[in-house]
Amino acid sequence: MVCVMAPARGPDARRSGSNPPPTELRERLLDATRDLLAHRRFDSISVADIIAAAGVSRASFYFYFPGKQAVLAELVRRAVDQGQQAAEPWTSGQQDPSRALRSGIEAGATLWKDNAGVLTAIVESWGSDEQLRELWLRQMETFTDATVARIQADPEVMRRLDGLDVRAVAASLTWLGERLYYLAAANVPPFTDRDILVDTLMHAWTHTLYGESPGSTTA
Amino acid sequence: MVCVMAPARGPDARRSGSNPPPTELRERLLDATRDLLAHRRFDSISVADIIAAAGVSRASFYFYFPGKQAVLAELVRRAVDQGQQAAEPWTSGQQDPSRALRSGIEAGATLWKDNAGVLTAIVESWGSDEQLRELWLRQMETFTDATVARIQADPEVMRRLDGLDVRAVAASLTWLGERLYYLAAANVPPFTDRDILVDTLMHAWTHTLYGESPGSTTA
DNA sequence: CGGCGACCATACATGCTGTCTGGTCGCATC
DNA sequence: GATGCGACCAGACAGCATGTATGGTCGCCG
């Protein structure tokens, strides 16, 4: 047998410049999957659908990716990298909290709007695939870390959170965002309205972190 | 053909009392699924697994249920009915908010602890099945409605939420709960610790609803 | 020009779903 | 005590998806 297609590596490092980009088929597969995700849910998309949309053979698909999940993982990484820098105002710790927070939340909304299909897909799938699970949990941890840092940098907030697990508070706010953005992308009211989404998230974050403890409770 | 197994109805209404309970096989299937869910994730469980565990034939399975999802839906309904009354202190509107809230949150934790498999399963699957989707969204709406009612009954809270969509605030807190309980059941730290989970949730709810607006922000 | 690397079509083994066929058993009625 | 029907079972099937394997084409590079 001659056509052994190398043990594991992709289309081989040493290639100079005749084929269009480095690995065109791989990109075509990623693009096709991304496009399909814009209209259909991940688990209803088969490998057959992807290769048909990309105009690539089945063999090539499995040459570049071990499976559907790996394609999704790559798409998520790219989307999230792009979003990482959008959240920079909040993560960097500069600016006043309120302003930075609003920027971050707005950035999240935009990120989810632009990548609804891909992000919806991973949120629905990370529970059932080890690779995706690790990817998404790590992502959430990254955001959580940033928030923990901001909290710890502010003695006033630390005081108000007295006795609470700081990491848990930060994580809960991170996951609240994940959930609300997801619900918006999944057309669950009332979060389909961007302004409502942003205001609600903003309220929860500011009151949880910067709000005074409940004093009077009527009723 | 003689064994036509009636068009759609289950094992027939008119039955008096000779077979053990009304529909024993159906219960066996539900129990078996519930048991399997305690150790394995829903989408890794096949109909073959369920009928093997229940000691029921394939034909009978499809006689009682249109598919796996229907079994899960039934299990969720039962679990949730049981939890509904546990949340009664909060939903009824009696008691002072703080105490009622804590009862409700504790009740949720207990419900999730006792039904981790089933609830984890629906949270991971409601996105991909119309029946499950409707069931879970309705459930979340029920909780949201109760919270909306409590908010609207308290003019002081209404005042502090001025300009915000009340329903969105209530829904966000409901979904925050869903998420944190799920993460706990999925062994994602730090929510695996019940006390941390309850305290964090309590903090988020009380500050979002009953906390004063952020005044000073250091940093 | 010879070989190798990128690619393709096709076929296969496996596993799951949902449906269908035909048959067994027990009970209740005539 | 035969008969008939309802509850149940075993097994087979078509359809579809996955992941792997076979063998062959094409073009470039040395």
GROMACS .gro file of N, CA, C and O in nm, chain A residues 15-16 56 87 90 102 115 123 141 155 159 164 167 191:
model
   56
   15ARG      N    1   0.598   2.249   0.311
   15ARG     CA    2   0.522   2.285   0.194
   15ARG      C    3   0.554   2.433   0.179
   15ARG      O    4   0.554   2.509   0.274
   16SER      N    5   0.586   2.472   0.059
   16SER     CA    6   0.626   2.611   0.046
   16SER      C    7   0.512   2.699  -0.004
   16SER      O    8   0.445   2.766   0.073
   56VAL      N    9  -1.550   1.823   0.026
   56VAL     CA   10  -1.428   1.752   0.066
   56VAL      C   11  -1.465   1.606   0.088
   56VAL      O   12  -1.579   1.575   0.123
   87ALA      N   13  -1.298   4.166   2.592
   87ALA     CA   14  -1.328   4.178   2.735
   87ALA      C   15  -1.214   4.246   2.810
   87ALA      O   16  -1.218   4.261   2.931
   90TRP      N   17  -1.234   4.490   3.118
   90TRP     CA   18  -1.267   4.432   3.249
   90TRP      C   19  -1.150   4.352   3.304
   90TRP      O   20  -1.111   4.367   3.419
  102ARG      N   21  -1.952   4.729   3.213
  102ARG     CA   22  -2.046   4.749   3.103
  102ARG      C   23  -1.979   4.715   2.970
  102ARG      O   24  -2.038   4.648   2.885
  115ASN      N   25  -2.125   3.501   1.694
  115ASN     CA   26  -2.085   3.360   1.692
  115ASN      C   27  -2.192   3.270   1.755
  115ASN      O   28  -2.160   3.168   1.817
  123VAL      N   29  -2.208   2.513   2.418
  123VAL     CA   30  -2.281   2.513   2.544
  123VAL      C   31  -2.371   2.391   2.555
  123VAL      O   32  -2.390   2.335   2.662
  141GLU      N   33  -1.316   2.936   3.349
  141GLU     CA   34  -1.219   2.961   3.456
  141GLU      C   35  -1.137   3.086   3.429
  141GLU      O   36  -1.105   3.161   3.520
  155PRO      N   37  -1.044   4.622   4.834
  155PRO     CA   38  -1.068   4.586   4.975
  155PRO      C   39  -1.213   4.608   5.016
  155PRO      O   40  -1.267   4.533   5.098
  159ARG      N   41  -1.450   4.328   5.174
  159ARG     CA   42  -1.517   4.346   5.302
  159ARG      C   43  -1.664   4.303   5.293
  159ARG      O   44  -1.715   4.228   5.375
  164LEU      N   45  -1.779   3.488   5.240
  164LEU     CA   46  -1.816   3.415   5.119
  164LEU      C   47  -1.692   3.365   5.046
  164LEU      O   48  -1.585   3.423   5.055
  167ARG      N   49  -1.410   3.297   4.500
  167ARG     CA   50  -1.407   3.227   4.371
  167ARG      C   51  -1.548   3.182   4.330
  167ARG      O   52  -1.585   3.187   4.214
  191PHE      N   53  -3.481   3.743   2.709
  191PHE     CA   54  -3.341   3.780   2.686
  191PHE      C   55  -3.306   3.804   2.540
  191PHE      O   56  -3.195   3.841   2.507
   0.00000   0.00000   0.00000
